[in-house]
Coordinates of C-alpha atoms in Angstrom, one line a residue:
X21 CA -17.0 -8.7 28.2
X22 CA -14.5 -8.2 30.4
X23 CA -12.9 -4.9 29.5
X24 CA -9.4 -3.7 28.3
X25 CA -7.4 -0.5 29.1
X26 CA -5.1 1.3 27.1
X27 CA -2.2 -0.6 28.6
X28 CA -3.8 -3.8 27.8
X29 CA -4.1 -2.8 24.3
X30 CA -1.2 -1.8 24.1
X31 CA 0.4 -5.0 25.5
X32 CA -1.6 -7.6 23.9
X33 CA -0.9 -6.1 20.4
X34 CA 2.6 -6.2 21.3
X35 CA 2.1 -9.8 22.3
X36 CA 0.4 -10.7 19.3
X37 CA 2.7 -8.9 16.8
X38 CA 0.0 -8.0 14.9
X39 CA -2.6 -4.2 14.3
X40 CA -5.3 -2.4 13.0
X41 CA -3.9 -2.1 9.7
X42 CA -2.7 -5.6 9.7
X43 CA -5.2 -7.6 10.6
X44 CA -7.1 -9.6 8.1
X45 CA -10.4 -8.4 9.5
X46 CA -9.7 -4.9 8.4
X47 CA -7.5 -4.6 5.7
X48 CA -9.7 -4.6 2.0
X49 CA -8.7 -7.3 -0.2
X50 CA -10.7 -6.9 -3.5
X51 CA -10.7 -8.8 -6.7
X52 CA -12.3 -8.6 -10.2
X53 CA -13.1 -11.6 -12.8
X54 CA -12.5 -11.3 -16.9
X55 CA -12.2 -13.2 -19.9
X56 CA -8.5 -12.6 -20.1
X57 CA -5.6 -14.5 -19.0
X58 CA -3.5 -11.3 -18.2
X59 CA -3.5 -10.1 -14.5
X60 CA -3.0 -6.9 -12.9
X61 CA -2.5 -6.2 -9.5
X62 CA -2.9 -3.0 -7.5
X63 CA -0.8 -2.7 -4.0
X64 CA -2.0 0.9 -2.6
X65 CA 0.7 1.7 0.0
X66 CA -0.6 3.8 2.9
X67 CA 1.1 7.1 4.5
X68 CA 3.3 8.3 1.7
X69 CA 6.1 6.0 0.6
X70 CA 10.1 7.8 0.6
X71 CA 10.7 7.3 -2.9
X72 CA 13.9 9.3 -3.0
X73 CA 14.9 6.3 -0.3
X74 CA 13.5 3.5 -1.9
X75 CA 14.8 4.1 -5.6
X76 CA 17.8 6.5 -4.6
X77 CA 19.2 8.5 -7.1
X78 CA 22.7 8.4 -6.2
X79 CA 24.1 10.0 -9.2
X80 CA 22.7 13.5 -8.4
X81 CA 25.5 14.9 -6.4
X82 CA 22.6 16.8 -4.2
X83 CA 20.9 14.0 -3.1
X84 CA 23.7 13.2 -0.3
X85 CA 23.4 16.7 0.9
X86 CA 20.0 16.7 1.3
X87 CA 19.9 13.7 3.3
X88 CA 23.4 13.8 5.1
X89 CA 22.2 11.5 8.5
X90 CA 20.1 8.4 6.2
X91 CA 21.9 5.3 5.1
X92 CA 22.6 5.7 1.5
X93 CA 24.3 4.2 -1.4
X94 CA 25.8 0.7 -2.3
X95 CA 28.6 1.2 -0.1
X96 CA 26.0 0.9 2.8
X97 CA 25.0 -2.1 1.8
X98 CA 22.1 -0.5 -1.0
X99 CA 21.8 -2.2 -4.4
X100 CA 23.7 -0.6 -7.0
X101 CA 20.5 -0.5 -10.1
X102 CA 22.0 1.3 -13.5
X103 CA 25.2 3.9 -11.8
X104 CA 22.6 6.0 -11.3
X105 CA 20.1 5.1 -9.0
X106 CA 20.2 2.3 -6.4
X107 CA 17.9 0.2 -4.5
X108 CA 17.1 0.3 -0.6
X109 CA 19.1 -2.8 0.6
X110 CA 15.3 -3.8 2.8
X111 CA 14.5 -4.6 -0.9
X112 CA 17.2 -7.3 -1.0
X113 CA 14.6 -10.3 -1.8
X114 CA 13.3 -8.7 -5.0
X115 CA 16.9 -8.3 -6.7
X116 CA 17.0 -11.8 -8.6
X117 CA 13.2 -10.0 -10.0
X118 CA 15.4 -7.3 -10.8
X119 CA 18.3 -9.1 -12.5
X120 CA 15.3 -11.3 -14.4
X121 CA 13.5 -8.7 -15.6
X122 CA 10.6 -9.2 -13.5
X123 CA 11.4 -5.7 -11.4
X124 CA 11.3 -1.6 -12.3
X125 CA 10.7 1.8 -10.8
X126 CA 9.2 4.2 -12.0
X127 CA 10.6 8.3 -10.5
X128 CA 9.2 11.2 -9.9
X129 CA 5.8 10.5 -10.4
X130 CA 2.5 11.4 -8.5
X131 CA -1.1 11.7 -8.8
X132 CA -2.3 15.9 -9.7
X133 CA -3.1 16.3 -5.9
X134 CA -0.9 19.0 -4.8
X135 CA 0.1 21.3 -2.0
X136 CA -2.4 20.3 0.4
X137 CA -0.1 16.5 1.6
X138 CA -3.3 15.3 3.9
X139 CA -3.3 11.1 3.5
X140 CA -6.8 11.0 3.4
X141 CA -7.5 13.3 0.7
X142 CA -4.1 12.1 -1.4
X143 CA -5.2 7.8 -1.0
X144 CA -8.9 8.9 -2.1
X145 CA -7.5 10.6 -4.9
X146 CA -5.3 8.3 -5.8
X147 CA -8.2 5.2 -5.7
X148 CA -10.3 7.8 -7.5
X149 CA -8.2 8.2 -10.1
X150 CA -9.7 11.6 -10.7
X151 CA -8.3 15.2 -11.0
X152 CA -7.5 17.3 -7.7
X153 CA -10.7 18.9 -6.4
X154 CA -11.8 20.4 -3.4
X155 CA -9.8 18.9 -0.5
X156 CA -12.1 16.4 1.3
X157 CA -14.6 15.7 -1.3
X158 CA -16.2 12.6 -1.6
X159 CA -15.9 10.2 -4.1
X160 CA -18.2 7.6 -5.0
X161 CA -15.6 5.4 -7.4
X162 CA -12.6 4.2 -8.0
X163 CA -10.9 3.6 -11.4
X164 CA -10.5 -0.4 -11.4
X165 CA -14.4 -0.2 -11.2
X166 CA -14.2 2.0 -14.0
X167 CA -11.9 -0.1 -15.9
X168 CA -14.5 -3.2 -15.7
X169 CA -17.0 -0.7 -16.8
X170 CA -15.3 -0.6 -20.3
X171 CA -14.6 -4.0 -20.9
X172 CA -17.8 -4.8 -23.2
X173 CA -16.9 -9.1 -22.8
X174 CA -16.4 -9.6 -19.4
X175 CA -18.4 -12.0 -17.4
X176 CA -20.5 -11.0 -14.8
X177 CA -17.8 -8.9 -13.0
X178 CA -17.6 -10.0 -9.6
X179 CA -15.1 -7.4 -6.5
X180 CA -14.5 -8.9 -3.2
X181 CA -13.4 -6.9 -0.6
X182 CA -12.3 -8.6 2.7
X183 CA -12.6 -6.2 5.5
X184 CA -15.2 -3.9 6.9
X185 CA -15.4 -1.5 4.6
X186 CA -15.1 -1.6 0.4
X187 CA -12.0 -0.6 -1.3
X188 CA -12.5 2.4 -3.4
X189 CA -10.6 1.4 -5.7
X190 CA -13.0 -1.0 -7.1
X191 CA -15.9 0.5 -5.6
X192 CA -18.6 1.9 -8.4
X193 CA -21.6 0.9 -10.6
X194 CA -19.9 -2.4 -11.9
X195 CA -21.4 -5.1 -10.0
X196 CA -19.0 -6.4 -6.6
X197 CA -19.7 -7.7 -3.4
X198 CA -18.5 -7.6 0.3
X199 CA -17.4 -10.4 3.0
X200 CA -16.6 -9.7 6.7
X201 CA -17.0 -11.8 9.1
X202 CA -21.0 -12.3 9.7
X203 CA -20.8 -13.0 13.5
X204 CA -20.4 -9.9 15.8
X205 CA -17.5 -11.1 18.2
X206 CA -18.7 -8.7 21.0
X207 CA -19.6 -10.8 24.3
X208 CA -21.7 -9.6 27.1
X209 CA -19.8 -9.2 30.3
X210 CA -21.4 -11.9 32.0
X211 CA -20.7 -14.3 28.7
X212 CA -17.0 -12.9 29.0
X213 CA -16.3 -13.5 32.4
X214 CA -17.9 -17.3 32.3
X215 CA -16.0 -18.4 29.3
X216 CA -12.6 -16.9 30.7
X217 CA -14.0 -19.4 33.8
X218 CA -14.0 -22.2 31.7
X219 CA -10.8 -22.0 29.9
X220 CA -8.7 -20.8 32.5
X221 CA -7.2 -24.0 33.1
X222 CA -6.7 -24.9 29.4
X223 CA -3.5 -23.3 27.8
X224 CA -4.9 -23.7 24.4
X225 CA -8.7 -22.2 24.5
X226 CA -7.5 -19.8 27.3
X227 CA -5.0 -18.4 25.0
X228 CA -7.8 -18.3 21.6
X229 CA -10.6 -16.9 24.1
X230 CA -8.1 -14.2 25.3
X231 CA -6.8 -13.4 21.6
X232 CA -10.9 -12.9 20.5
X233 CA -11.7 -11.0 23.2
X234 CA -9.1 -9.0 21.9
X235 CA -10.2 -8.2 18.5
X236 CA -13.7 -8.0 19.7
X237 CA -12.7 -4.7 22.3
X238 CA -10.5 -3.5 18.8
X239 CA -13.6 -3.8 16.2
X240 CA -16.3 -2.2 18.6
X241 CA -14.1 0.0 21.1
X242 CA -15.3 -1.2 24.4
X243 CA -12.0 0.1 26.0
X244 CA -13.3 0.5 29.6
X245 CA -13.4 2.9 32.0
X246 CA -10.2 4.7 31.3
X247 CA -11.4 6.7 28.3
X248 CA -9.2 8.2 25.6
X249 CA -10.2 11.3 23.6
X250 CA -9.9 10.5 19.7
X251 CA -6.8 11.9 19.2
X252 CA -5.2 9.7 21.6
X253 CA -6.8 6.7 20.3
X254 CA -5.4 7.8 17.2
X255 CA -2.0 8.1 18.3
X256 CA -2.1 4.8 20.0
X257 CA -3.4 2.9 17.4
X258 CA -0.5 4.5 15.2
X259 CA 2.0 3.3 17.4
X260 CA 0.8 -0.1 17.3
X261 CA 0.7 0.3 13.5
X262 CA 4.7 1.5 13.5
X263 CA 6.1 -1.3 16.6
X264 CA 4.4 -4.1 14.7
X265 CA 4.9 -6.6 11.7
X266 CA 2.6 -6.9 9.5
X267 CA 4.6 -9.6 6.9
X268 CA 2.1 -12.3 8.4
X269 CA -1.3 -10.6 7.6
X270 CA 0.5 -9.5 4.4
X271 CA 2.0 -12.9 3.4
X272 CA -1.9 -14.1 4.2
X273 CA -3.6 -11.5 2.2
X274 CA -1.0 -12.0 -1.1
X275 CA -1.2 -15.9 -0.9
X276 CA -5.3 -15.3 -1.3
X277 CA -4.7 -13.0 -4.3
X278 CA -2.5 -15.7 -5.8
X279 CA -4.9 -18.2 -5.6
X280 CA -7.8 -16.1 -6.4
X281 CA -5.6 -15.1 -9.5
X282 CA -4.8 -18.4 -10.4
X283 CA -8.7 -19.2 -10.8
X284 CA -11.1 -16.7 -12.0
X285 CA -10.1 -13.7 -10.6
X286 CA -8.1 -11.3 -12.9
X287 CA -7.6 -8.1 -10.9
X288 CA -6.7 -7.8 -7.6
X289 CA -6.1 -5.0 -5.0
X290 CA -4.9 -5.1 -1.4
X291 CA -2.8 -1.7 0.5
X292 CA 0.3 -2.0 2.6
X293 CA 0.5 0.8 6.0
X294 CA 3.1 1.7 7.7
X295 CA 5.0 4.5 5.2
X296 CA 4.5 7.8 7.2
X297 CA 8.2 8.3 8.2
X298 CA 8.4 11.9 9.7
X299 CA 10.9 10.1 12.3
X300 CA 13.8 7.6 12.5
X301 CA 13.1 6.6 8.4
X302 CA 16.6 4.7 8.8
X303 CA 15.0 1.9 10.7
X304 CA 10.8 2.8 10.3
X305 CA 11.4 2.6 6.4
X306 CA 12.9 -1.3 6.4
X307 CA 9.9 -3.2 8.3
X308 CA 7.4 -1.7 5.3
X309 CA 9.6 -2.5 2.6
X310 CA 10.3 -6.1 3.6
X311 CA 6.4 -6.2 3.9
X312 CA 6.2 -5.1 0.3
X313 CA 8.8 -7.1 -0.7
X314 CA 7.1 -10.6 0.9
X315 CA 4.1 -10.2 -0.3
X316 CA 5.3 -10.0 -4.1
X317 CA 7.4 -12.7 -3.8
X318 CA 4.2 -14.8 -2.3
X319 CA 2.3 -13.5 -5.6
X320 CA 4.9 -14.7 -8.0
X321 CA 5.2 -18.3 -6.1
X322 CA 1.2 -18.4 -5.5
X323 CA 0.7 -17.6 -9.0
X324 CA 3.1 -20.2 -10.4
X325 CA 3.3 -20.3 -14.3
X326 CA 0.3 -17.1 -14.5
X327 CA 3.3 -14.9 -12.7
X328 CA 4.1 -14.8 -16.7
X329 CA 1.0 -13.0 -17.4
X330 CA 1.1 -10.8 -14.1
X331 CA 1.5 -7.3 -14.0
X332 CA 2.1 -5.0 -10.5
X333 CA 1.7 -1.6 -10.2
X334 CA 2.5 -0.8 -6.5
X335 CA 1.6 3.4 -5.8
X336 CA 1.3 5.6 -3.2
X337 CA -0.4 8.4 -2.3
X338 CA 2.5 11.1 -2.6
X339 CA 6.3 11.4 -2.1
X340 CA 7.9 13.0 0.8
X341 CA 10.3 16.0 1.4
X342 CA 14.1 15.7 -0.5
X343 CA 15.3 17.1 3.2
X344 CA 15.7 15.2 5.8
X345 CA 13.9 16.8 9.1
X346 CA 15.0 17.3 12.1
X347 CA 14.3 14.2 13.5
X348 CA 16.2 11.8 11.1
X349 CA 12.6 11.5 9.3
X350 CA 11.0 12.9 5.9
X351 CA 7.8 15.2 5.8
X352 CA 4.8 14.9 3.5
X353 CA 6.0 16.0 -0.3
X354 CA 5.1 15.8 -4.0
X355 CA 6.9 14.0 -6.4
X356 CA 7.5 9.8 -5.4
X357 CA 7.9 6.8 -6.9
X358 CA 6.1 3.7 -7.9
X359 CA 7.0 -0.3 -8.2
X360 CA 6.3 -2.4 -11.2
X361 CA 6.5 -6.1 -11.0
X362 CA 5.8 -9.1 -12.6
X363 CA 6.4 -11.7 -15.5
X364 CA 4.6 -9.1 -17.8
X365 CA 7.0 -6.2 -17.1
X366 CA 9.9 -4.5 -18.6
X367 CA 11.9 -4.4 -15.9
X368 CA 15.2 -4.2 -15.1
X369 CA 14.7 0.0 -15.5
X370 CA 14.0 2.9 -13.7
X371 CA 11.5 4.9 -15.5
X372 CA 10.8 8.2 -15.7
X373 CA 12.2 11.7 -16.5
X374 CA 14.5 12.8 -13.4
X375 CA 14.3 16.2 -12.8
X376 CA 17.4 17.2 -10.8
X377 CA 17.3 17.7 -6.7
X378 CA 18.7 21.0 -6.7
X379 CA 16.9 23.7 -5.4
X380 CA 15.9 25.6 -8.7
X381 CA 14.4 22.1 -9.5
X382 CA 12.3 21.4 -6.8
X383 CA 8.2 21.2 -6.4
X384 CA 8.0 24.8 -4.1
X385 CA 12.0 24.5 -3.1
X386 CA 11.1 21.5 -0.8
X387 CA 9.9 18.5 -3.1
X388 CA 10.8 16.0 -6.0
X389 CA 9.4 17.6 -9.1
X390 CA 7.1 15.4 -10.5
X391 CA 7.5 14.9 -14.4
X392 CA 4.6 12.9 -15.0
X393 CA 1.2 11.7 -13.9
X394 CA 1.3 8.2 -11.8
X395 CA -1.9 7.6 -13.9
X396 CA -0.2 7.7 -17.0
X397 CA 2.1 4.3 -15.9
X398 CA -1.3 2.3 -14.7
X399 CA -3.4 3.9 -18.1
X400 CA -0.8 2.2 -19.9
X401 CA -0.4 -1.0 -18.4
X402 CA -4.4 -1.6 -19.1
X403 CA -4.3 -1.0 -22.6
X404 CA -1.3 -2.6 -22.8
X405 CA -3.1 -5.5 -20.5
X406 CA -7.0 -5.7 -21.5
X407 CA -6.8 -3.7 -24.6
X408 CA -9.0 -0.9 -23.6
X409 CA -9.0 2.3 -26.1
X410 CA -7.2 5.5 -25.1
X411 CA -10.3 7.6 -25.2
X412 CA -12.1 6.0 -22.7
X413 CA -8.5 5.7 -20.5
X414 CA -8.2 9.4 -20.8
X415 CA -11.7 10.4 -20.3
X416 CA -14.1 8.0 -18.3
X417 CA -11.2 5.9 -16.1
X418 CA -8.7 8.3 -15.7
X419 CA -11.0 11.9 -16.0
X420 CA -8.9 14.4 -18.1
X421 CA -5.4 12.6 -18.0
X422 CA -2.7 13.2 -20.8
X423 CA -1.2 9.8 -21.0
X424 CA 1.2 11.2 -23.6
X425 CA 4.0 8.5 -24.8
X426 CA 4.1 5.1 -24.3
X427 CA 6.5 4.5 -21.9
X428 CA 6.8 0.6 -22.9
X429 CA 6.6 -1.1 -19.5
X430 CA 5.1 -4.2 -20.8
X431 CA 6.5 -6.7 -22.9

């Protein structure tokens, strides 16, 4: 195969508008089957989503302060929600939802990870759907696996993941399976450089040949001699992640869910990337949350008249810092929100107890207080969904949560 250096990679994802974390071949899609005509889907959004920014809660006098250099309020071109908090105008597309009904929040929320802010260890968690324990533990389920586990009628539950490695979320003794693609795209270097012979002097397969070889050097890391130590790889496969768009491979991956959904498939879970905004969150923040914000739309038209049934729970792994940093970004924090969607939701609401954004109030003087589980909202919306008894919700799917009240986001 003819080889690529960082430069190439570089350029050709630029070319191609597309990364890692957006392409089809790595990002998990998985689904679940029942005997119910409710639906539930899970949208896990990667690198700690701004809350505070996305569902801004202009009404406390020291959020402005906090956040003197970001683009806040209705008067900067935000939507105005309930006087109190308002909506991050990137969010635009979902405010008809909103008016309908078909739209809420949910503030100052997280999972019981705390103080330690590493991704990894926060997403695990939060697919876990277990307590804080000992940062980098492994876990060997998640708690949509668990949920099938409790649901005594279901047919023979099937999870498909679409990528190269399963979702935790659904992975776990209930019964799922795995597709990737089953050819290995790698090329020998003679097979390389005869092909690229071939279709030189055709546009069309010259330009597929070149965009394979691509993925092929990105899925098995034959970068050439110019070698890169792992931290730069990382780094460079994060700025691919932040320069590109991933609305296609999202638009792609939500259209399957619908139609999965529409048939047999009752749960579905896919993530979203792209929220780790320690710089420039004015601008980094919008290409996420127009992501976000396609791929629900493409859910409720995919899914049609079942959009009725549908329910959304969109989470994160942790909030991010109430002060800005010094370079127009957030840090990693505590307390975040969460996005509920669908024909099946209360919305039109913010949920959730605010806590106050003075410094008294804060998680350790730096972050949103959280004022209840994120557990508790998704406990909820299964029972309220598939019926399933609080004890096993509290015990066996969610390991010793307190989903106290009902907070009554379902119709």
């Amino acid at each position: 195969m003819a080889r690529l250096t960082r430069r190439d990679l570089i350029l050709r994802s630029a070319a191609l508008g597309c990364s890692a974390a957006a392409s089809p071949l790595l990002t998990p899609v998985s689904f679940a089957s029942m005997p119910s005509d409710n639906r539930l889907v899970v949208i896990i959004l990667r690198g700690a989503m701004d809350g505070l920014d996305v569902v801004q809660p202009m009404g406390d006098p020291a959020f402005r302060l906090a956040r003197p250099d970001f683009q806040l309020g209705p008067e900067e071109g935000n939507h105005d929600l309930d006087g109190f908090f308002s909506m991050h105008r990137a969010l635009e597309p979902l405010m008809p939802l909103w008016q309908a009904g078909d739209l809420g929040f949910v503030q100052a929320v997280s999972t019981p990870y705390r103080n330690k802010r590493s991704h990894f260890d926060g997403q695990d968690l939060l697919e876990a759907g277990t307590p804080d324990g000992t940062e980098g533990q492994a876990h060997t389920d998640g708690w949509l696996n668990r949920l099938l586990q409790n649901m005594p009628n279901a047919r023979r539950e099937t999870a498909l993941a679409v990528g190269r490695e399963e979702a935790l979320i659904l992975r776990g003794a209930a019964a799922s399976v795995s597709w990737s693609p089953s050819a290995r795209l790698a090329l020998s270097d003679a097979t390389s450089d005869l092909l690229g012979y071939l279709y030189r002097n055709d546009p069309l397969f010259d330009d597929a040949f070149q965009n394979a070889e691509f993925y092929s050097s990105l899925l098995y890391g034959d970068f050439g001699s110019e070698e890169m130590a792992d931290g730069e790889m990382a780094e460079m496969m994060q700025e691919m992640i932040d320069q590109s768009n991933q609305s296609n491979s999202v638009q792609s991956l939500a259209s399957f869910a619908a139609e999965r959904l529409r048939a047999d498939a009752r749960i579905a879970s896919f993530s979203i990337g792209g929220w780790d905004t320690h710089r420039s969150q004015i601008g980094g923040l919008q290409r996420p949350l127009r992501t976000l914000a396609t791929a629900i739309l493409r859910l409720r038209d995919g899914l049609g008249p079942a959009w009725s049934q549908t329910t959304v729970l969109a989470m994160t792994e942790f909030g991010r810092t109430v002060h800005q940093n010094g370079s127009q970004g957030t840090d990693h924090g505590t307390g975040g929100a969460m996005l509920l969607a669908g024909g099946a939701v209360r919305g039109g609401r913010v949920y959730g107890d605010w806590p106050g954004l003075d410094e008294a109030d804060l998680f350790d003087r730096r972050d949103l207080m959280p004022t209840r589980d994120v557990r508790a909202y998704a406990a909820w919306a299964m029972r309220g969904l598939f019926g399933i008894e609080r004890s096993a919700l509290e015990s066996h799917i969610y390991p010793e949560l307190d989903m106290g009240s009902d907070p009554s986001i379902l119709l």
